[in-house]
Structures are given as structure tokens and as C-alpha cells.
Short mmCIF file of C-alpha atoms in Angstrom, two decimals:
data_model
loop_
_atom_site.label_atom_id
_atom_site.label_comp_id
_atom_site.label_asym_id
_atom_site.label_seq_id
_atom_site.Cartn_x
_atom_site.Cartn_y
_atom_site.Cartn_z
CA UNK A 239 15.90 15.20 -21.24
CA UNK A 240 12.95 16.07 -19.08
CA UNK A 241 12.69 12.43 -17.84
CA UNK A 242 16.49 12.97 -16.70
CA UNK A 243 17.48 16.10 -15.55
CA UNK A 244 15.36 17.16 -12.66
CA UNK A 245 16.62 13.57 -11.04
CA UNK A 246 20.28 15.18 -11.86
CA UNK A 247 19.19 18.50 -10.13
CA UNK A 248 18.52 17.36 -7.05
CA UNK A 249 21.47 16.53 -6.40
CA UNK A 250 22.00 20.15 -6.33
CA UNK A 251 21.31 20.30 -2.51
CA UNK A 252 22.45 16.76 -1.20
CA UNK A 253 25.27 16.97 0.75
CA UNK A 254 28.17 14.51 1.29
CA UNK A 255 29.56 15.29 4.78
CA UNK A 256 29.36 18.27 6.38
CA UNK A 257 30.19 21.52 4.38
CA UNK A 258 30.42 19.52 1.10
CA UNK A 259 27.37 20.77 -0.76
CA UNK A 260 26.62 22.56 -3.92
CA UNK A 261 23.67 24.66 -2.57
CA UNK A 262 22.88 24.39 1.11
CA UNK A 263 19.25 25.26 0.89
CA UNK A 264 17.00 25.89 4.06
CA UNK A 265 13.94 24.26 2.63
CA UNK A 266 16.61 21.47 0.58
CA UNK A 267 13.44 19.22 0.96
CA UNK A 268 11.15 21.10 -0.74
CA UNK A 269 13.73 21.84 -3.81
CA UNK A 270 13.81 18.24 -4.22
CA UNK A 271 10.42 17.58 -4.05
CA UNK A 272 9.86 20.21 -6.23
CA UNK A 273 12.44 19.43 -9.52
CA UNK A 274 11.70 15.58 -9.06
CA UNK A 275 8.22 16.08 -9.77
CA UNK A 276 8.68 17.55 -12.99
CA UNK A 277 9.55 13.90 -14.29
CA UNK A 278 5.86 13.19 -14.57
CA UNK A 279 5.85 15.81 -17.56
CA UNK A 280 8.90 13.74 -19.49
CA UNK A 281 6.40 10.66 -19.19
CA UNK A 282 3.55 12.71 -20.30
CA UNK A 283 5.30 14.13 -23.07
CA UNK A 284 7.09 11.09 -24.46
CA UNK A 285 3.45 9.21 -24.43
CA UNK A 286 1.81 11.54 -26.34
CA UNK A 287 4.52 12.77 -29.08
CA UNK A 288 4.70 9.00 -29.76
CA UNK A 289 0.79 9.52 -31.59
CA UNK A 290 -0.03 6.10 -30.69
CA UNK A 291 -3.22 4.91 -27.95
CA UNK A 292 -0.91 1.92 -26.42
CA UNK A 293 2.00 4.86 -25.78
CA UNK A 294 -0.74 7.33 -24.72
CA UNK A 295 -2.24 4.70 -22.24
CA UNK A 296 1.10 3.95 -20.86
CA UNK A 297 2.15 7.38 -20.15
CA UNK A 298 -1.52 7.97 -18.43
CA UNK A 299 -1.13 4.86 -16.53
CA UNK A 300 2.43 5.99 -15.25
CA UNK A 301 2.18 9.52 -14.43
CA UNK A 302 -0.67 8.18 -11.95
CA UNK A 303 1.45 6.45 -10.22
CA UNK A 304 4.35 9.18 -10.00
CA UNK A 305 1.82 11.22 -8.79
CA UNK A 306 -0.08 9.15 -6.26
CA UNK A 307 2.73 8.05 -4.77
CA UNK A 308 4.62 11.29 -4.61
CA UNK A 309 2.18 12.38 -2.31
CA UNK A 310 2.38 9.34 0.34
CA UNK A 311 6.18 9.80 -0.12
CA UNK A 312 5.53 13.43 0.84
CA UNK A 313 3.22 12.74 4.16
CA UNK A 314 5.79 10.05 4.81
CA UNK A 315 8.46 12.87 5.39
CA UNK A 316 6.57 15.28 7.03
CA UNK A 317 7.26 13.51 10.37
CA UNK A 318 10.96 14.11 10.06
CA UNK A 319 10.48 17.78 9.56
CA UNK A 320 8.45 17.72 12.24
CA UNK A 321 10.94 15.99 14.43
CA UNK A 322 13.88 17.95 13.17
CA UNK A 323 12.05 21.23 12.92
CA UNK A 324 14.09 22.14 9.59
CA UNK A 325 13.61 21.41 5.82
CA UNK A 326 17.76 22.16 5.56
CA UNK A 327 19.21 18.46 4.56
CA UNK A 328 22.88 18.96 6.41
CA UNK A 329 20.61 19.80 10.03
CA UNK A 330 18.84 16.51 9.44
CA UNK A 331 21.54 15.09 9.13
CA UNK A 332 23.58 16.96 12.31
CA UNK A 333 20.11 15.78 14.07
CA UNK A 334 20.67 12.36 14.46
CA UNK A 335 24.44 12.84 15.23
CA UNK A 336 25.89 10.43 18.23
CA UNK A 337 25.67 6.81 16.74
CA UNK A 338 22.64 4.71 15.10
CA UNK A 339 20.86 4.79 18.48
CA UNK A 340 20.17 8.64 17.20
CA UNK A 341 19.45 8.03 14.04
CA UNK A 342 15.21 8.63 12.63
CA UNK A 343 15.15 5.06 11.38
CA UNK A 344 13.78 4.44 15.63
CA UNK A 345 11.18 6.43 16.30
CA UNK A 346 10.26 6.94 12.66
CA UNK A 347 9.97 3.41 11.76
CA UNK A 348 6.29 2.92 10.33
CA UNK A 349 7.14 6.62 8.09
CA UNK A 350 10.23 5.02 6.52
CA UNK A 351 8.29 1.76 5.44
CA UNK A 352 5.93 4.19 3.99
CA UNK A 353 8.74 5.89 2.30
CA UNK A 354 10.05 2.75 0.73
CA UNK A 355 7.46 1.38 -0.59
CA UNK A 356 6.40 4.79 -2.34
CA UNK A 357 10.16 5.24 -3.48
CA UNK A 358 9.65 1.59 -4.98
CA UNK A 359 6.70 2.87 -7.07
CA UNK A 360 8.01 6.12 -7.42
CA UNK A 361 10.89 4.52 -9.75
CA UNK A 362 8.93 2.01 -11.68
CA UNK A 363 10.96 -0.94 -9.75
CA UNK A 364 9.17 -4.33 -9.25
CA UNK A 365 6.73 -5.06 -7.53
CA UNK A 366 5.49 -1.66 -8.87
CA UNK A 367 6.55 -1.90 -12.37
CA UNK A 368 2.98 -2.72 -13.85
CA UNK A 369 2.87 0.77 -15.57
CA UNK A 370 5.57 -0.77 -18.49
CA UNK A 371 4.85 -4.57 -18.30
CA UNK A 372 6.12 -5.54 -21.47
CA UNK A 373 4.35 -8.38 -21.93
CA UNK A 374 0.55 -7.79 -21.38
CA UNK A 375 0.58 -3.64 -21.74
CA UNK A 376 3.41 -2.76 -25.02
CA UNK A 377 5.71 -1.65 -22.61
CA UNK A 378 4.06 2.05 -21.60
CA UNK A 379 5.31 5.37 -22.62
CA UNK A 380 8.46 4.27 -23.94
CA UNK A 381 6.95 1.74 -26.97
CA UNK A 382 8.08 3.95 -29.26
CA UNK A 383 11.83 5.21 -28.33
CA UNK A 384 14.66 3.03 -28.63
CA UNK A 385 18.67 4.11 -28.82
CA UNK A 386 19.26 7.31 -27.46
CA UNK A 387 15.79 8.49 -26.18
CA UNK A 388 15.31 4.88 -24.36
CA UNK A 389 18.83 5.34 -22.82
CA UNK A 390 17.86 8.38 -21.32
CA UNK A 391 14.42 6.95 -20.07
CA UNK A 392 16.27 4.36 -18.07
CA UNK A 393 19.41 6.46 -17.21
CA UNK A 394 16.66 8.72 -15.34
CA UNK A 395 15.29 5.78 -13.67
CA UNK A 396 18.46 4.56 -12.19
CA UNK A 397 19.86 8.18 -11.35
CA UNK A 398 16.05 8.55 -9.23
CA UNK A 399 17.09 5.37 -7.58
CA UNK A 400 20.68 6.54 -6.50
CA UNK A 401 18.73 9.46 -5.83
CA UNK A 402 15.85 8.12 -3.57
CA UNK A 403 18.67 5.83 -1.81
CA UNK A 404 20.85 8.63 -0.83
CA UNK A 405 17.56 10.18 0.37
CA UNK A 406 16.90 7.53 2.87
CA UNK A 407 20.73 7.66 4.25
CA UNK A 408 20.57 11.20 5.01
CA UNK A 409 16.87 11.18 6.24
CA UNK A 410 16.47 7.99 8.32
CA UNK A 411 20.25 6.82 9.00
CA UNK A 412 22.68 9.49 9.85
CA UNK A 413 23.71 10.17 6.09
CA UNK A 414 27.60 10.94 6.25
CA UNK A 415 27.74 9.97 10.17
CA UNK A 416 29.48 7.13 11.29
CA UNK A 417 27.40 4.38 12.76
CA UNK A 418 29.73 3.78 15.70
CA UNK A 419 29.89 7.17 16.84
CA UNK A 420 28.61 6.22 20.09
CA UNK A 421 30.82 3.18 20.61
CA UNK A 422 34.34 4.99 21.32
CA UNK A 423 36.80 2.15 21.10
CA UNK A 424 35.36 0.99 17.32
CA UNK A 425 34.81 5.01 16.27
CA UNK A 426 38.05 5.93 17.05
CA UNK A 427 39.58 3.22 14.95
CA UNK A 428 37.04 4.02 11.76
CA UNK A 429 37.66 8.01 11.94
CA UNK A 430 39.72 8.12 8.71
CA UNK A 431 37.31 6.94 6.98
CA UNK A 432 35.68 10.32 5.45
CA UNK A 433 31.33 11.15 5.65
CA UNK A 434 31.31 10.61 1.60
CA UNK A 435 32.33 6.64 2.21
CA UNK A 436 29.83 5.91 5.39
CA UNK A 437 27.04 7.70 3.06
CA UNK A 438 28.35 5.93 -0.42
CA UNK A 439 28.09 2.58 1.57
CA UNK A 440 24.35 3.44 2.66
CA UNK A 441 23.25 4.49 -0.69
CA UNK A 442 24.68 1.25 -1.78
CA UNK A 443 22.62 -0.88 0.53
CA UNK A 444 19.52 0.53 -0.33
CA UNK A 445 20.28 -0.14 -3.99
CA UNK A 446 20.99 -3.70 -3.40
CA UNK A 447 17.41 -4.23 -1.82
CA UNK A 448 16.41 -2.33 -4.92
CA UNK A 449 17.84 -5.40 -7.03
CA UNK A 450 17.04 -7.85 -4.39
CA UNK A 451 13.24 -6.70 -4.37
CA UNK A 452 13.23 -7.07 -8.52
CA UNK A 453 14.57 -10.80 -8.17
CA UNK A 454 12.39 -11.81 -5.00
CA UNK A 455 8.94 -10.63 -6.07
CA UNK A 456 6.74 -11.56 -8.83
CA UNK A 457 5.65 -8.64 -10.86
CA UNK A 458 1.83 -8.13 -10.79
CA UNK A 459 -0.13 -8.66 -14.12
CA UNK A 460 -2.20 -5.20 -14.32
CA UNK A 461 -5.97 -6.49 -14.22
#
């Protein structure tokens, strides 16, 4: 439960067009940064209730990473703050209104790549799945858990991925904004299609180089 639910909680202040939020917090950023990194205590815990050294190691091995990378993912979005001036999700958002020409992904290019690749270690996704490599390190924190409590394990780790996806669309490319909102001939055409869709479509993208990443790279052997 504490691997899953602050992943579910963040979702608490992600909004899916404008006015369609559950909480529209000024400092939304911060909320999310602040229940996702409660999942390194889930890991911890499930490590060392287990009472075994390989469970222990692997729940040592991946909080470190959570952790580490947490804080490049944090840096990384410090220069969209900074360029918005807001921690409030929906103004991001409003910010890069007008068409993909306005959207961060431009002048924020090296912060996003940043962002990815933390949000790829973040998650335990390949190339940055060494933490649980089943087949030289007993498979981390989880060795131990199987039905239920490994279900909810890996139902956290895909709801952080939705999660981190639907991050990137609202922080770096216009979220629930129409990419041809600059182009009038092709936006006026596309304008029943509702914020939720253009942002569900994003999100999906993202979670398809998620899958693509896993089958392209080799996994690195931990030593």
C-alpha cells in the first residue's frame, strides 16, 4: 500500500483541461514531489519485513536510486518554474498556450532530457532496472512477495509511469492544449476534440517510448 498510493495521490492535483481538477493547488509541483517521494519508504519497508540480507540489499540498492534521481528530476524542473514563475500545474499549462511553437519542450530542451532519463530510473524501467535484476541480484526488495503484495509492487510502478508521462505532457508539451492551435485552418477542424484526448494521447506516447526503451536497450549487469 505504501509502494502504491502516494503514486495514486498525485493525481490529486493533475488536471485534464482547464477547470477539470480535483485540487488546484498553487504549489501542485511541490504536492507531487512531496507524496511521490514517500514510495522510497514502501521499498524500505518491504526489504526489511522480508528478514532476509538479499531482500535487505535490494531495498538499499533501490531506495538509492529513488532518491538520487529524485533530486536530478527535481533541478531538472526548477527551470520551468523559473520560466513560468508558478508551481500551479493548470498556469503551466495556460503558459505555453498558442500551438507547439509555445510549448517548454524549445527552450527547455537539455532540462527535459534530464527529466527523462531520471523518470526512467525513477520507475525502475530498463536501462535503469539494475536495482531488481532477477538474474544476478534475487530480484531486490520484492524476493519475498508474490500474489497480492507483488501485484501491488508493480501496479505502483506502472501507475508512477502513467504518472511521470502525464507529467511531461503538462510540463514540456502543452498538456490538454491542442498542438495546432497556432495553425487556424487544421485547429479549427480538431476543436471538438476535448483537452482530456490531446493530453490522453501525450501520456500515451511517452508510455510507448517507455516500452520501446525496455525492448531497445540491454539491461546493465550491476558490477
Amino acid at each position: 500500500i505504501l509502494a502504491m498510493t502516494p503514486s495514486l495521490f498525485a493525481w490529486a492535483v493533475i488536471p485534464f483541461q482547464p477547470g477539470v481538477v480535483f485540487a488546484d493547488l498553487d504549489a501542485g509541483l511541490l504536492f507531487i514531489f512531496a507524496v511521490t517521494s514517500l514510495a522510497a519508504y514502501g521499498v524500505l519497508a518491504a526489504g526489511w519485513a522480508s528478514n532476509s540480507k538479499y531482500a535487505f540489499y535490494g531495498c538499499i540498492r533501490s531506495a538509492a536510486q529513488i532518491i538520487s534521481y529524485e533530486i536530478a528530476m527535481g533541478f531538472s524542473l526548477v527551470g520551468v518554474v523559473m520560466a513560468v514563475g508558478s508551481l500551479n500545474i493548470q498556469k503551466i499549462v495556460l503558459y505555453q498556450s498558442g500551438g507547439m511553437s509555445h510549448w517548454l519542450i524549445w527552450p527547455l530542451l537539455p532540462l527535459f532530457i534530464v527529466y527523462w532519463i531520471s523518470a526512467l530510473a525513477e520507475t525502475n524501467r530498463a536501462p535503469f532496472d539494475l536495482a531488481e535484476g532477477e538474474s544476478e541480484i534475487v530480484a531486490g526488495f520484492h524476493v519475498d512477495y508474490s500474489g497480492m503484495g507483488f501485484a501491488m509492487f508493480f501496479l505502483g510502478e506502472y501507475a508512477n509511469m502513467i504518472l511521470i508521462s502525464a507529467l511531461a505532457s503538462l510540463l514540456f508539451f502543452g498538456g490538454w492544449a491542442s498542438p495546432f492551435e497556432g495553425i487556424g485552418f487544421i485547429h479549427s477542424r480538431l476543436t471538438f476534440i476535448p483537452g482530456a484526448v490531446w493530453l490522453g494521447l501525450k501520456t500515451s506516447i511517452f508510455l510507448f517510448i517507455y516500452l520501446w526503451f525496455r525492448a531497445t536497450f540491454p539491461r546493465f549487469r550491476y558490477d
